[in-house]
PDB file of C-alpha atoms in Angstrom:
ATOM      1  CA  ALA B  13     154.655  96.874 145.347  1.00 79.00           C
ATOM      2  CA  GLN B  14     152.510  94.639 143.218  1.00 85.00           C
ATOM      3  CA  ARG B  15     148.947  94.718 144.385  1.00 90.00           C
ATOM      4  CA  VAL B  16     145.393  94.256 143.145  1.00 94.00           C
ATOM      5  CA  THR B  17     142.524  96.018 144.850  1.00 95.00           C
ATOM      6  CA  GLN B  18     138.866  95.126 144.537  1.00 96.00           C
ATOM      7  CA  PRO B  19     137.065  97.633 146.737  1.00 95.00           C
ATOM      8  CA  GLU B  20     133.669  95.931 146.802  1.00 95.00           C
ATOM      9  CA  LYS B  21     133.138  92.685 148.694  1.00 94.00           C
ATOM     10  CA  LEU B  22     129.576  92.419 147.460  1.00 96.00           C
ATOM     11  CA  LEU B  23     127.748  93.893 144.501  1.00 97.00           C
ATOM     12  CA  SER B  24     124.031  93.276 144.314  1.00 97.00           C
ATOM     13  CA  VAL B  25     122.083  94.222 141.184  1.00 97.00           C
ATOM     14  CA  PHE B  26     118.783  93.349 139.567  1.00 97.00           C
ATOM     15  CA  LYS B  27     118.539  91.242 136.457  1.00 96.00           C
ATOM     16  CA  GLY B  28     118.950  93.408 133.381  1.00 96.00           C
ATOM     17  CA  ALA B  29     120.867  96.141 135.190  1.00 97.00           C
ATOM     18  CA  PRO B  30     124.391  97.121 134.157  1.00 97.00           C
ATOM     19  CA  VAL B  31     127.274  95.713 136.141  1.00 97.00           C
ATOM     20  CA  GLU B  32     130.695  97.141 136.846  1.00 97.00           C
ATOM     21  CA  LEU B  33     133.136  95.266 139.054  1.00 97.00           C
ATOM     22  CA  LYS B  34     136.021  97.489 140.010  1.00 97.00           C
ATOM     23  CA  CYS B  35     139.670  96.508 139.935  1.00 97.00           C
ATOM     24  CA  ASN B  36     142.710  98.687 140.480  1.00 97.00           C
ATOM     25  CA  TYR B  37     146.281  97.531 140.334  1.00 95.00           C
ATOM     26  CA  SER B  38     149.741  98.594 141.326  1.00 93.00           C
ATOM     27  CA  TYR B  39     152.590  97.357 139.141  1.00 89.00           C
ATOM     28  CA  SER B  40     155.799  98.969 138.000  1.00 84.00           C
ATOM     29  CA  GLY B  41     156.056  97.299 134.600  1.00 80.00           C
ATOM     30  CA  SER B  42     153.630  96.588 131.821  1.00 82.00           C
ATOM     31  CA  PRO B  43     150.771  94.721 133.507  1.00 85.00           C
ATOM     32  CA  GLU B  44     149.175  91.495 132.407  1.00 89.00           C
ATOM     33  CA  LEU B  45     145.678  91.405 133.835  1.00 92.00           C
ATOM     34  CA  PHE B  46     142.982  88.770 134.087  1.00 93.00           C
ATOM     35  CA  TRP B  47     139.512  88.265 135.443  1.00 95.00           C
ATOM     36  CA  TYR B  48     138.740  84.899 136.991  1.00 95.00           C
ATOM     37  CA  VAL B  49     135.287  83.716 138.031  1.00 95.00           C
ATOM     38  CA  GLN B  50     134.217  81.124 140.562  1.00 93.00           C
ATOM     39  CA  TYR B  51     130.616  79.922 140.297  1.00 94.00           C
ATOM     40  CA  SER B  52     129.051  78.227 143.291  1.00 89.00           C
ATOM     41  CA  ARG B  53     130.656  74.857 143.995  1.00 83.00           C
ATOM     42  CA  GLN B  54     132.888  75.123 140.929  1.00 87.00           C
ATOM     43  CA  ARG B  55     136.572  75.720 140.424  1.00 89.00           C
ATOM     44  CA  LEU B  56     138.160  79.033 139.592  1.00 91.00           C
ATOM     45  CA  GLN B  57     138.206  79.621 135.845  1.00 91.00           C
ATOM     46  CA  LEU B  58     139.539  82.272 133.541  1.00 91.00           C
ATOM     47  CA  LEU B  59     136.906  84.694 132.299  1.00 93.00           C
ATOM     48  CA  LEU B  60     139.009  87.015 130.206  1.00 90.00           C
ATOM     49  CA  ARG B  61     142.456  88.539 129.836  1.00 87.00           C
ATOM     50  CA  HIS B  62     143.189  92.074 128.801  1.00 83.00           C
ATOM     51  CA  ILE B  63     145.499  91.195 125.918  1.00 76.00           C
ATOM     52  CA  SER B  64     142.701  89.416 124.091  1.00 76.00           C
ATOM     53  CA  ARG B  65     140.326  92.374 124.165  1.00 72.00           C
ATOM     54  CA  GLU B  66     137.527  89.842 123.931  1.00 78.00           C
ATOM     55  CA  SER B  67     134.001  89.685 125.237  1.00 80.00           C
ATOM     56  CA  ILE B  68     133.126  86.544 127.171  1.00 84.00           C
ATOM     57  CA  LYS B  69     129.553  85.884 128.289  1.00 90.00           C
ATOM     58  CA  GLY B  70     128.845  89.534 127.569  1.00 91.00           C
ATOM     59  CA  PHE B  71     131.604  90.770 129.886  1.00 94.00           C
ATOM     60  CA  THR B  72     134.337  93.144 128.792  1.00 93.00           C
ATOM     61  CA  ALA B  73     137.242  94.757 130.596  1.00 93.00           C
ATOM     62  CA  ASP B  74     139.430  97.589 129.398  1.00 87.00           C
ATOM     63  CA  LEU B  75     142.850  98.285 130.735  1.00 89.00           C
ATOM     64  CA  ASN B  76     143.249 101.931 131.695  1.00 90.00           C
ATOM     65  CA  LYS B  77     146.912 102.509 132.424  1.00 89.00           C
ATOM     66  CA  GLY B  78     146.360 106.116 133.416  1.00 91.00           C
ATOM     67  CA  GLU B  79     143.928 105.140 136.152  1.00 92.00           C
ATOM     68  CA  THR B  80     145.631 101.759 136.745  1.00 93.00           C
ATOM     69  CA  SER B  81     142.252 100.094 136.458  1.00 95.00           C
ATOM     70  CA  PHE B  82     140.813  97.005 134.807  1.00 95.00           C
ATOM     71  CA  HIS B  83     137.100  97.165 135.598  1.00 96.00           C
ATOM     72  CA  LEU B  84     134.813  94.357 134.469  1.00 96.00           C
ATOM     73  CA  LYS B  85     131.585  95.421 132.806  1.00 95.00           C
ATOM     74  CA  LYS B  86     128.416  93.919 131.452  1.00 96.00           C
ATOM     75  CA  PRO B  87     125.522  95.984 130.126  1.00 96.00           C
ATOM     76  CA  PHE B  88     122.715  93.646 131.228  1.00 96.00           C
ATOM     77  CA  ALA B  89     123.248  91.288 134.160  1.00 96.00           C
ATOM     78  CA  GLN B  90     121.763  87.785 134.133  1.00 97.00           C
ATOM     79  CA  GLU B  91     120.990  85.611 137.143  1.00 96.00           C
ATOM     80  CA  GLU B  92     123.564  83.067 135.972  1.00 96.00           C
ATOM     81  CA  ASP B  93     126.254  85.733 136.336  1.00 97.00           C
ATOM     82  CA  SER B  94     126.015  85.424 140.114  1.00 97.00           C
ATOM     83  CA  ALA B  95     129.449  84.300 141.239  1.00 97.00           C
ATOM     84  CA  MET B  96     132.675  85.377 142.888  1.00 94.00           C
ATOM     85  CA  TYR B  97     134.887  87.449 140.594  1.00 96.00           C
ATOM     86  CA  TYR B  98     138.612  87.878 141.066  1.00 95.00           C
ATOM     87  CA  CYS B  99     140.856  90.335 139.322  1.00 96.00           C
ATOM     88  CA  ALA B 100     144.433  89.094 138.976  1.00 93.00           C
ATOM     89  CA  LEU B 101     147.760  90.498 137.926  1.00 91.00           C
ATOM     90  CA  ARG B 102     150.500  88.297 136.560  1.00 87.00           C
ATOM     91  CA  GLY B 103     153.646  88.975 138.523  1.00 80.00           C
ATOM     92  CA  ALA B 104     157.168  87.720 138.316  1.00 76.00           C
ATOM     93  CA  THR B 105     157.628  83.919 138.044  1.00 75.00           C
ATOM     94  CA  ASN B 106     154.132  83.621 136.552  1.00 77.00           C
ATOM     95  CA  LYS B 107     152.576  84.150 139.958  1.00 81.00           C
ATOM     96  CA  LEU B 108     149.014  85.401 139.886  1.00 86.00           C
ATOM     97  CA  ILE B 109     148.415  88.209 142.361  1.00 89.00           C
ATOM     98  CA  PHE B 110     144.740  88.168 143.215  1.00 91.00           C
ATOM     99  CA  GLY B 111     142.434  90.781 144.580  1.00 93.00           C
ATOM    100  CA  THR B 112     140.191  89.850 147.478  1.00 93.00           C
ATOM    101  CA  GLY B 113     137.275  89.180 145.179  1.00 94.00           C
ATOM    102  CA  THR B 114     133.793  90.622 144.651  1.00 96.00           C
ATOM    103  CA  LEU B 115     130.676  88.571 145.098  1.00 95.00           C
ATOM    104  CA  LEU B 116     128.175  89.485 142.395  1.00 97.00           C
ATOM    105  CA  ALA B 117     124.577  88.715 143.291  1.00 97.00           C
ATOM    106  CA  VAL B 118     122.034  89.209 140.535  1.00 97.00           C
ATOM    107  CA  GLN B 119     118.513  89.423 141.884  1.00 96.00           C
ATOM    108  CA  PRO B 120     115.549  88.298 139.746  1.00 93.00           C
TER     109      PRO B 120
ATOM    110  CA  GLU Q  26     139.152  65.583 129.818  1.00 81.00           C
ATOM    111  CA  ALA Q  27     141.955  68.064 130.414  1.00 78.00           C
ATOM    112  CA  GLN Q  28     141.938  68.990 134.064  1.00 92.00           C
ATOM    113  CA  VAL Q  29     143.693  69.514 137.356  1.00 96.00           C
ATOM    114  CA  THR Q  30     142.676  67.156 140.138  1.00 96.00           C
ATOM    115  CA  GLN Q  31     143.236  67.423 143.868  1.00 97.00           C
ATOM    116  CA  ASN Q  32     142.802  64.945 146.668  1.00 97.00           C
ATOM    117  CA  PRO Q  33     141.341  64.944 149.181  1.00 97.00           C
ATOM    118  CA  ARG Q  34     138.650  67.539 148.618  1.00 96.00           C
ATOM    119  CA  TYR Q  35     137.956  67.878 152.327  1.00 96.00           C
ATOM    120  CA  LEU Q  36     140.192  67.069 155.262  1.00 96.00           C
ATOM    121  CA  ILE Q  37     139.898  67.561 158.996  1.00 96.00           C
ATOM    122  CA  THR Q  38     143.016  66.808 160.982  1.00 95.00           C
ATOM    123  CA  VAL Q  39     144.730  67.639 164.243  1.00 96.00           C
ATOM    124  CA  THR Q  40     147.715  69.788 165.003  1.00 96.00           C
ATOM    125  CA  GLY Q  41     151.032  68.120 164.235  1.00 96.00           C
ATOM    126  CA  LYS Q  42     149.763  65.226 162.147  1.00 96.00           C
ATOM    127  CA  LYS Q  43     151.606  65.204 158.832  1.00 97.00           C
ATOM    128  CA  LEU Q  44     149.457  65.332 155.739  1.00 97.00           C
ATOM    129  CA  THR Q  45     149.818  65.511 151.975  1.00 98.00           C
ATOM    130  CA  VAL Q  46     147.429  67.049 149.478  1.00 98.00           C
ATOM    131  CA  THR Q  47     147.955  65.661 146.016  1.00 98.00           C
ATOM    132  CA  CYS Q  48     147.669  67.593 142.769  1.00 98.00           C
ATOM    133  CA  SER Q  49     147.794  66.086 139.322  1.00 98.00           C
ATOM    134  CA  GLN Q  50     147.349  67.516 135.822  1.00 97.00           C
ATOM    135  CA  ASN Q  51     146.959  65.679 132.539  1.00 95.00           C
ATOM    136  CA  MET Q  52     147.832  68.525 130.179  1.00 94.00           C
ATOM    137  CA  ASN Q  53     151.612  68.074 130.127  1.00 94.00           C
ATOM    138  CA  HIS Q  54     152.006  71.476 131.738  1.00 94.00           C
ATOM    139  CA  GLU Q  55     155.416  72.607 132.892  1.00 93.00           C
ATOM    140  CA  TYR Q  56     154.278  75.175 135.445  1.00 93.00           C
ATOM    141  CA  MET Q  57     152.396  74.229 138.592  1.00 95.00           C
ATOM    142  CA  SER Q  58     151.517  76.243 141.648  1.00 95.00           C
ATOM    143  CA  TRP Q  59     149.755  76.089 145.010  1.00 97.00           C
ATOM    144  CA  TYR Q  60     147.578  78.875 146.407  1.00 95.00           C
ATOM    145  CA  ARG Q  61     145.644  79.247 149.613  1.00 96.00           C
ATOM    146  CA  GLN Q  62     142.420  81.206 149.805  1.00 92.00           C
ATOM    147  CA  ASP Q  63     141.398  82.944 153.011  1.00 92.00           C
ATOM    148  CA  PRO Q  64     138.460  85.274 153.653  1.00 86.00           C
ATOM    149  CA  GLY Q  65     139.360  88.872 152.996  1.00 84.00           C
ATOM    150  CA  LEU Q  66     142.777  87.964 151.628  1.00 88.00           C
ATOM    151  CA  GLY Q  67     142.005  86.440 148.241  1.00 87.00           C
ATOM    152  CA  LEU Q  68     144.385  83.806 146.924  1.00 91.00           C
ATOM    153  CA  ARG Q  69     148.051  83.831 147.846  1.00 93.00           C
ATOM    154  CA  GLN Q  70     150.757  81.726 146.273  1.00 93.00           C
ATOM    155  CA  ILE Q  71     152.468  79.171 148.528  1.00 96.00           C
ATOM    156  CA  TYR Q  72     154.939  77.427 146.206  1.00 96.00           C
ATOM    157  CA  TYR Q  73     155.435  77.042 142.509  1.00 94.00           C
ATOM    158  CA  SER Q  74     157.338  74.822 140.119  1.00 94.00           C
ATOM    159  CA  MET Q  75     158.679  75.778 136.714  1.00 91.00           C
ATOM    160  CA  ASN Q  76     159.375  72.169 135.749  1.00 92.00           C
ATOM    161  CA  VAL Q  77     160.399  68.792 137.129  1.00 94.00           C
ATOM    162  CA  GLU Q  78     162.769  69.122 140.090  1.00 94.00           C
ATOM    163  CA  VAL Q  79     162.475  72.933 139.973  1.00 93.00           C
ATOM    164  CA  THR Q  80     160.483  74.432 142.839  1.00 95.00           C
ATOM    165  CA  ASP Q  81     160.527  77.762 144.638  1.00 93.00           C
ATOM    166  CA  LYS Q  82     158.760  79.677 147.367  1.00 94.00           C
ATOM    167  CA  GLY Q  83     155.808  81.896 146.766  1.00 92.00           C
ATOM    168  CA  ASP Q  84     154.490  84.531 149.134  1.00 91.00           C
ATOM    169  CA  VAL Q  85     153.440  82.333 152.056  1.00 96.00           C
ATOM    170  CA  PRO Q  86     155.655  79.204 152.088  1.00 97.00           C
ATOM    171  CA  GLU Q  87     156.129  78.837 155.862  1.00 97.00           C
ATOM    172  CA  GLY Q  88     154.940  75.478 157.130  1.00 97.00           C
ATOM    173  CA  TYR Q  89     154.671  73.906 153.688  1.00 98.00           C
ATOM    174  CA  LYS Q  90     156.823  71.729 151.475  1.00 97.00           C
ATOM    175  CA  VAL Q  91     156.395  70.598 147.891  1.00 98.00           C
ATOM    176  CA  SER Q  92     158.052  68.212 145.485  1.00 96.00           C
ATOM    177  CA  ARG Q  93     158.022  67.835 141.714  1.00 97.00           C
ATOM    178  CA  LYS Q  94     159.422  64.427 140.845  1.00 97.00           C
ATOM    179  CA  GLU Q  95     157.159  63.974 137.861  1.00 96.00           C
ATOM    180  CA  LYS Q  96     155.721  66.523 135.482  1.00 96.00           C
ATOM    181  CA  ARG Q  97     152.111  65.691 136.224  1.00 97.00           C
ATOM    182  CA  ASN Q  98     152.210  65.691 140.041  1.00 97.00           C
ATOM    183  CA  PHE Q  99     152.862  68.476 142.532  1.00 98.00           C
ATOM    184  CA  PRO Q 100     151.971  67.401 146.089  1.00 98.00           C
ATOM    185  CA  LEU Q 101     151.692  69.878 148.946  1.00 98.00           C
ATOM    186  CA  ILE Q 102     153.080  68.584 152.231  1.00 98.00           C
ATOM    187  CA  LEU Q 103     152.315  69.901 155.695  1.00 97.00           C
ATOM    188  CA  GLU Q 104     154.865  68.291 158.000  1.00 95.00           C
ATOM    189  CA  SER Q 105     153.314  69.603 161.205  1.00 97.00           C
ATOM    190  CA  PRO Q 106     150.001  71.336 160.486  1.00 97.00           C
ATOM    191  CA  SER Q 107     148.804  74.117 162.741  1.00 97.00           C
ATOM    192  CA  PRO Q 108     145.376  75.762 163.063  1.00 97.00           C
ATOM    193  CA  ASN Q 109     146.517  78.810 161.085  1.00 96.00           C
ATOM    194  CA  GLN Q 110     146.844  76.530 158.066  1.00 97.00           C
ATOM    195  CA  THR Q 111     143.123  75.972 158.057  1.00 97.00           C
ATOM    196  CA  SER Q 112     142.223  77.232 154.608  1.00 97.00           C
ATOM    197  CA  LEU Q 113     141.002  76.419 151.127  1.00 95.00           C
ATOM    198  CA  TYR Q 114     143.860  75.249 148.915  1.00 97.00           C
ATOM    199  CA  PHE Q 115     144.029  75.411 145.151  1.00 96.00           C
ATOM    200  CA  CYS Q 116     146.496  73.810 142.794  1.00 97.00           C
ATOM    201  CA  ALA Q 117     146.979  75.377 139.364  1.00 95.00           C
ATOM    202  CA  SER Q 118     148.937  74.592 136.233  1.00 94.00           C
ATOM    203  CA  SER Q 119     149.809  76.303 132.975  1.00 91.00           C
ATOM    204  CA  LEU Q 120     151.652  75.349 129.845  1.00 88.00           C
ATOM    205  CA  ASP Q 121     154.734  77.232 130.957  1.00 76.00           C
ATOM    206  CA  SER Q 122     155.617  80.377 132.839  1.00 69.00           C
ATOM    207  CA  GLY Q 123     155.687  82.680 129.851  1.00 69.00           C
ATOM    208  CA  GLY Q 124     153.227  84.871 128.012  1.00 62.00           C
ATOM    209  CA  TYR Q 125     149.522  84.889 128.685  1.00 67.00           C
ATOM    210  CA  ASN Q 126     149.185  81.178 129.320  1.00 77.00           C
ATOM    211  CA  GLU Q 127     145.988  80.478 131.191  1.00 84.00           C
ATOM    212  CA  GLN Q 128     146.356  78.944 134.620  1.00 88.00           C
ATOM    213  CA  PHE Q 129     143.957  76.042 135.137  1.00 93.00           C
ATOM    214  CA  PHE Q 130     142.779  75.497 138.671  1.00 95.00           C
ATOM    215  CA  GLY Q 131     141.891  72.371 140.576  1.00 96.00           C
ATOM    216  CA  PRO Q 132     138.601  72.061 142.484  1.00 94.00           C
ATOM    217  CA  GLY Q 133     140.130  73.020 145.803  1.00 95.00           C
ATOM    218  CA  THR Q 134     140.863  71.208 149.071  1.00 96.00           C
ATOM    219  CA  ARG Q 135     139.239  72.478 152.232  1.00 96.00           C
ATOM    220  CA  LEU Q 136     141.545  71.778 155.162  1.00 97.00           C
ATOM    221  CA  THR Q 137     140.642  72.192 158.806  1.00 97.00           C
ATOM    222  CA  VAL Q 138     143.357  71.807 161.433  1.00 97.00           C
ATOM    223  CA  LEU Q 139     142.038  71.430 164.972  1.00 95.00           C
TER     224      LEU Q 139
END
């Protein structure tokens, strides 16, 4: 079965602290993974995709096929990072299979 | 500005009253899709369209219809809405269904069915 699991509904950290948003997936083929972010009152937008191996707004995510994980990390959280984060797996027919999301709250 | 638009943004209706949520994109994208977002369940795909006149069911299509008569528009139709269709709906589009094409999302439509 194709599935994305985000075990934390809420992650609260202080400004400047490291952040790790967990994502595990289940997929039989070679996975295509994404992180989407939804800031308050804004639409869902792509943050990064694993194929690009890029860093966006200080966030990185490494695909670990052995652990079937794609955790999102940032060494120093900023208040403007507070948002809902969704991990997504691209399934057949270009469908995005989303996790349930993690709300990141960065405290001042 | 390249974007996906949805209308209305908010809608309160009653059980059984047919409604349509419009979705339009100005990026000449071939692929369009509808998702619903519910607490604790994330986003789930309702219907998708690979191109004009080509539509297919996603994971939760019951109670919904779609059409794709033009490339830019992909309306979501609820013929007889029920309270369990109260949700936040997102339309998305991408260049096509291949590769790592980014899916662009609309602003969402919050529907309440009484």
